[in-house]
Short mmCIF file of C-alpha atoms in Angstrom, two decimals:
data_model
loop_
_atom_site.label_atom_id
_atom_site.label_comp_id
_atom_site.label_asym_id
_atom_site.label_seq_id
_atom_site.Cartn_x
_atom_site.Cartn_y
_atom_site.Cartn_z
CA MET H 1 66.53 50.55 74.17
CA LYS H 2 63.67 47.60 72.81
CA ARG H 3 60.57 48.06 74.51
CA VAL H 4 58.06 44.90 74.90
CA VAL H 5 54.31 45.61 75.60
CA VAL H 6 53.04 42.41 77.66
CA CYS H 7 49.32 41.97 78.39
CA LEU H 8 48.92 40.14 81.33
CA LEU H 9 45.26 40.32 81.55
CA LEU H 10 43.06 39.90 78.03
CA CYS H 11 39.67 40.21 80.04
CA GLY H 12 38.32 42.13 83.13
CA ALA H 13 34.93 40.25 83.06
CA LEU H 14 36.71 36.55 83.82
CA PRO H 15 36.19 34.61 86.80
CA PRO H 16 39.29 34.88 89.25
CA VAL H 17 40.95 31.33 88.22
CA ALA H 18 41.15 32.63 84.77
CA HIS H 19 42.14 35.72 84.95
CA ALA H 20 45.19 33.66 86.71
CA GLN H 21 45.25 31.60 83.87
CA ASP H 22 45.36 34.06 81.09
CA ALA H 23 47.70 35.97 83.06
CA VAL H 24 50.15 33.06 83.42
CA ALA H 25 49.78 31.77 79.66
CA ALA H 26 50.36 35.39 78.18
CA PHE H 27 53.51 35.87 80.56
CA ARG H 28 54.88 32.39 78.83
CA ARG H 29 54.09 34.28 75.54
CA SER H 30 55.76 37.17 76.00
CA MET H 31 58.88 35.16 77.68
CA VAL H 32 59.27 32.69 74.10
CA ASN H 33 58.39 35.91 71.90
CA ALA H 34 61.83 37.51 73.46
CA ALA H 35 63.62 34.30 73.51
CA MET H 36 62.71 34.37 70.05
CA GLY H 37 63.62 37.67 68.91
CA MET H 38 66.89 37.49 70.78
CA GLY H 39 68.08 34.29 69.23
CA ALA H 40 71.08 33.38 67.21
CA GLY H 41 71.51 35.94 64.18
CA HIS H 42 68.48 38.56 65.78
CA ILE H 43 70.27 40.10 69.06
CA PRO H 44 69.55 44.02 68.72
CA ASN H 45 73.03 45.89 68.81
CA THR H 46 72.57 48.05 71.61
CA PRO H 47 74.66 48.92 73.95
CA ALA H 48 74.33 48.09 77.63
CA THR H 49 74.80 51.37 78.62
CA PRO H 50 73.06 52.24 81.85
CA GLN H 51 69.82 54.72 80.50
CA ALA H 52 67.21 56.07 82.33
CA PRO H 53 64.06 54.02 81.28
CA GLN H 54 61.25 56.72 79.74
CA ASP H 55 58.33 57.35 82.70
CA ASN H 56 55.04 56.15 81.09
CA GLY H 57 53.57 56.67 83.94
CA GLY H 58 52.76 53.51 84.91
CA VAL H 59 52.75 51.33 88.31
CA THR H 60 56.59 51.24 89.89
CA LEU H 61 56.61 47.51 90.66
CA GLN H 62 57.97 46.75 94.00
CA LYS H 63 60.25 43.74 95.68
CA THR H 64 58.70 42.04 97.79
CA LEU H 65 59.43 38.25 97.03
CA THR H 66 63.51 36.69 97.71
CA TYR H 67 64.87 33.94 95.43
CA ARG H 68 64.78 30.58 96.92
CA PRO H 69 67.80 29.02 95.42
CA MET H 70 67.89 24.83 94.44
CA ASP H 71 69.88 22.76 96.39
CA ASN H 72 70.47 20.32 93.05
CA ALA H 73 71.80 19.92 90.51
CA LEU H 74 69.66 22.32 88.50
CA GLY H 75 70.35 25.27 91.38
CA HIS H 76 74.15 24.50 91.20
CA ALA H 77 74.40 24.33 87.09
CA SER H 78 76.05 27.15 85.35
CA LEU H 79 75.74 28.46 81.96
CA MET H 80 79.00 30.52 80.83
CA GLY H 81 79.31 31.15 84.65
CA ILE H 82 75.93 32.55 84.65
CA SER H 83 73.23 30.74 87.08
CA LEU H 84 69.65 31.06 88.17
CA GLY H 85 68.79 33.14 90.68
CA MET H 86 72.37 36.14 89.72
CA SER H 87 71.96 39.30 90.28
CA ALA H 88 71.51 41.08 86.27
CA LEU H 89 74.85 42.48 87.82
CA GLU H 90 76.93 39.57 88.25
CA ALA H 91 75.18 38.04 84.78
CA THR H 92 76.27 41.44 82.73
CA ALA H 93 79.43 41.25 83.97
CA GLN H 94 80.04 37.21 82.50
CA LEU H 95 78.51 38.14 79.50
CA HIS H 96 81.35 40.81 78.81
CA GLN H 97 83.71 38.80 79.80
CA ALA H 98 82.40 35.60 77.39
CA CYS H 99 81.59 38.00 74.96
CA GLN H 100 84.13 40.70 75.27
CA ALA H 101 81.84 43.32 74.70
CA ASP H 102 78.11 44.37 76.53
CA PRO H 103 75.64 42.24 76.30
CA SER H 104 72.27 43.96 74.62
CA ILE H 105 69.26 44.93 77.07
CA ARG H 106 65.92 44.40 76.22
CA THR H 107 63.02 46.17 78.00
CA GLU H 108 59.53 45.08 78.66
CA THR H 109 56.00 46.74 80.52
CA LEU H 110 53.71 44.36 81.63
CA ARG H 111 49.91 45.47 80.90
CA THR H 112 46.76 44.23 82.62
CA SER H 113 43.10 45.56 82.15
CA TYR H 114 40.82 44.73 85.67
CA LYS H 115 37.68 45.62 86.14
CA GLY H 116 37.86 47.65 82.94
CA VAL H 117 40.73 49.69 83.65
CA ASN H 118 43.98 49.20 81.72
CA MET H 119 46.68 49.16 83.85
CA GLU H 120 50.56 49.23 82.34
CA THR H 121 54.25 49.18 84.47
CA GLN H 122 57.19 50.79 84.20
CA SER H 123 60.03 49.56 81.88
CA TYR H 124 62.04 47.04 83.41
CA PRO H 125 65.20 44.84 81.68
CA SER H 126 63.44 41.82 80.65
CA MET H 127 66.63 40.58 78.97
CA LEU H 128 70.52 40.16 78.30
CA SER H 129 71.91 38.63 75.50
CA CYS H 130 75.13 38.31 73.51
CA GLN H 131 76.81 36.25 71.18
CA ARG H 132 80.51 36.04 69.67
CA ASN H 133 82.02 33.83 66.91
CA GLY H 134 78.70 30.98 66.95
CA ASP H 135 77.98 31.23 70.84
CA ALA H 136 75.03 33.06 71.97
CA ILE H 137 73.57 33.47 74.98
CA ASN H 138 69.83 35.14 76.40
CA VAL H 139 69.28 35.93 79.60
CA SER H 140 66.14 36.36 81.06
CA LEU H 141 65.40 38.45 84.38
CA ALA H 142 62.94 38.36 86.61
CA PRO H 143 60.44 42.16 86.83
CA PRO H 144 61.50 44.28 89.78
CA VAL H 145 59.17 42.03 92.80
CA MET H 146 61.77 39.39 92.62
CA GLY H 147 64.56 42.35 91.96
CA GLY H 148 65.69 41.65 88.27
CA ILE H 149 67.72 38.07 89.38
CA VAL H 150 67.97 35.40 85.95
CA ILE H 151 65.08 33.47 85.53
CA LYS H 152 66.30 31.77 82.68
CA ILE H 153 69.25 30.81 80.63
CA GLU H 154 69.60 29.72 76.96
CA ARG H 155 72.70 28.82 75.10
CA SER H 156 73.00 27.87 71.39
CA VAL H 157 76.22 27.21 69.97
CA ASP H 158 77.41 26.39 65.71
CA TYR H 159 80.85 24.48 65.75
CA PRO H 160 82.58 24.24 62.43
CA ALA H 161 83.13 20.67 61.35
CA ILE H 162 87.06 21.71 60.90
CA ASN H 163 87.16 22.90 64.69
CA ALA H 164 84.37 20.60 66.08
CA PRO H 165 84.64 19.24 69.84
CA GLY H 166 84.75 15.45 69.89
CA TYR H 167 80.87 13.98 70.53
CA ASP H 168 82.23 11.74 73.59
CA ALA H 169 84.46 14.33 75.28
CA LEU H 170 81.37 16.61 75.78
CA LYS H 171 78.72 13.78 76.82
CA ALA H 172 81.75 12.91 79.40
CA GLU H 173 81.67 16.68 80.20
CA LEU H 174 77.96 16.84 80.69
CA VAL H 175 77.85 14.24 83.39
CA THR H 176 80.33 15.64 85.36
CA ARG H 177 79.08 19.13 85.23
CA TYR H 178 74.99 18.93 85.10
CA SER H 179 74.69 14.96 85.97
CA ALA H 180 73.39 14.95 82.53
CA HIS H 181 73.55 11.79 80.32
CA LEU H 182 73.13 11.98 76.54
CA PRO H 183 70.81 9.15 74.90
CA SER H 184 72.44 6.89 71.71
CA LEU H 185 72.04 9.31 68.97
CA TYR H 186 69.25 9.05 66.83
CA ASN H 187 68.84 10.61 62.88
CA ALA H 188 72.65 12.86 64.20
CA SER H 189 71.28 14.04 67.33
CA ALA H 190 70.78 13.82 71.48
CA VAL H 191 68.16 15.58 73.50
CA THR H 192 67.91 15.23 77.01
CA ALA H 193 66.33 17.19 79.50
CA LEU H 194 66.05 17.21 83.80
CA TYR H 195 63.31 18.27 86.01
CA ALA H 196 63.74 19.70 89.41
CA LEU H 197 60.86 18.67 90.88
CA LYS H 198 58.96 20.91 93.92
CA ASP H 199 60.08 18.48 96.37
CA GLY H 200 63.77 18.83 95.62
CA THR H 201 64.48 15.67 93.97
CA VAL H 202 65.92 15.92 90.53
CA THR H 203 64.80 13.65 87.80
CA GLU H 204 66.57 13.03 83.86
CA LYS H 205 64.08 12.19 80.94
CA ALA H 206 66.33 10.77 77.38
CA HIS H 207 64.56 13.22 74.63
CA GLY H 208 62.55 15.33 77.18
CA ASP H 209 60.93 18.73 76.75
CA PRO H 210 60.65 22.38 78.07
CA VAL H 211 58.02 22.74 81.11
CA ALA H 212 55.31 25.44 80.00
CA PHE H 213 55.05 26.77 83.40
CA SER H 214 51.61 26.92 83.22
CA PRO H 215 49.62 24.30 85.30
CA SER H 216 46.74 25.09 82.60
CA SER H 217 48.91 24.19 79.79
CA ASP H 218 51.42 21.74 81.08
CA GLN H 219 50.37 19.37 84.03
CA ARG H 220 53.90 19.23 85.35
CA ALA H 221 54.07 22.46 85.81
CA SER H 222 51.87 21.50 89.05
CA VAL H 223 54.73 19.67 90.59
CA THR H 224 58.34 20.87 88.87
CA GLN H 225 60.25 24.08 89.93
CA ALA H 226 63.10 23.67 87.15
CA TRP H 227 64.01 22.02 84.01
CA MET H 228 66.97 21.95 81.92
CA GLN H 229 67.24 20.80 78.04
CA ILE H 230 70.47 19.77 76.32
CA ALA H 231 70.41 19.33 72.78
CA VAL H 232 73.53 18.04 70.52
CA ASP H 233 73.77 17.51 66.93
CA VAL H 234 76.96 15.87 65.28
CA VAL H 235 78.23 16.36 61.84
CA PRO H 236 76.45 13.45 59.75
CA GLN H 237 79.46 12.70 57.68
CA ASN H 238 81.36 12.65 61.03
CA PRO H 239 79.50 11.52 63.77
CA SER H 240 82.06 11.55 66.00
CA ALA H 241 82.51 15.75 66.02
CA VAL H 242 79.21 18.22 67.51
CA SER H 243 78.15 20.77 65.62
CA HIS H 244 75.64 22.25 67.42
CA LEU H 245 74.74 22.33 71.34
CA SER H 246 72.00 23.86 72.90
CA ILE H 247 71.13 24.33 76.70
CA ALA H 248 68.82 25.64 78.36
CA ILE H 249 67.58 26.22 81.82
CA GLU H 250 64.46 28.05 83.47
CA ASP H 251 63.04 28.40 87.10
CA ILE H 252 59.62 27.84 86.22
CA GLY H 253 58.73 28.10 89.89
CA ALA H 254 59.92 31.41 90.89
CA VAL H 255 58.11 32.76 87.08
CA GLN H 256 54.59 31.43 88.93
CA THR H 257 54.90 33.49 92.35
CA ILE H 258 56.47 35.93 89.93
CA THR H 259 53.45 36.32 88.01
CA ALA H 260 50.89 36.46 90.92
CA GLU H 261 52.70 39.07 92.69
CA VAL H 262 52.52 41.60 89.55
CA ILE H 263 49.00 40.60 88.94
CA LYS H 264 48.85 41.60 92.18
CA GLN H 265 50.19 44.53 92.48
CA LEU H 266 48.71 45.60 89.35
CA ASN H 267 45.55 44.81 90.34
CA ALA H 268 46.12 46.66 93.73
CA ALA H 269 46.73 49.97 91.77
CA VAL H 270 43.27 50.14 89.80
CA ASP H 271 41.45 49.34 93.36
CA ALA H 272 43.31 52.53 95.04
CA LYS H 273 42.51 54.06 91.69
CA LEU H 274 38.69 53.54 91.50
CA ALA H 275 38.80 53.95 95.47
CA HIS H 276 39.67 57.32 95.07
CA ASN H 277 37.78 57.84 92.08
CA THR H 278 35.55 61.13 92.98
CA VAL H 279 33.67 61.33 89.74
CA LYS H 280 29.80 61.95 89.06
CA PRO H 281 27.66 61.65 86.74
CA ALA H 282 26.73 64.88 84.92
CA LEU H 283 22.61 64.91 84.85
#
């Protein structure tokens, strides 16, 4: 298993708001780095054989949160049979069926510095990945505070020009499956994005981009629950044929809630240790 250490808080001297913003930014960076490391062609050949994580003496995060599914197009969407809020076991079974092999597992350890004390968590499975015949999928899992459910799914598919799906047929299927409408091709590409707002409504934007989950870095995060982006490339010499498809969906509202709870539990562990500190100065 690969072990990734993530620093949630960079400085214990920061004010509470800065603490939260810093933690959110660090958590986001960890997810981006994990996704990049597990991209097509960079997925480690680690078997999904259950193994007891090495005890690092860190905090065991407690499950205190329950995932709230969305009753809209993004909440009902699935990639390769995997949907937001699905358990890790269910996602593993779907990946095994899709790739005809056990998925790779990536683990993470979350770390904080609070009141001058460094504290880290026990490692937990943070990402499942597999690929087969140019079709790669990464599934990000929540920390134990939300029971390791699926919070982000990314799929990337490359098609050979000799055996590529038709662009018009794909456009029609995207409307049927996701209520997503690709705009006109521009430079042999088309991109659209769906945004599920926190009031339950869903909007679509041609050429839309993902939403960073921290409101401090992306103002849209304060009103957005989840996003889905679909990008399609066609063969330049044959625009009726698809050369590449990528789809990503993430519940950033869940990530915001998870981040706050992880920080809360790690800081509580620091406070508990400080409260029981009996060291006296040696004068």
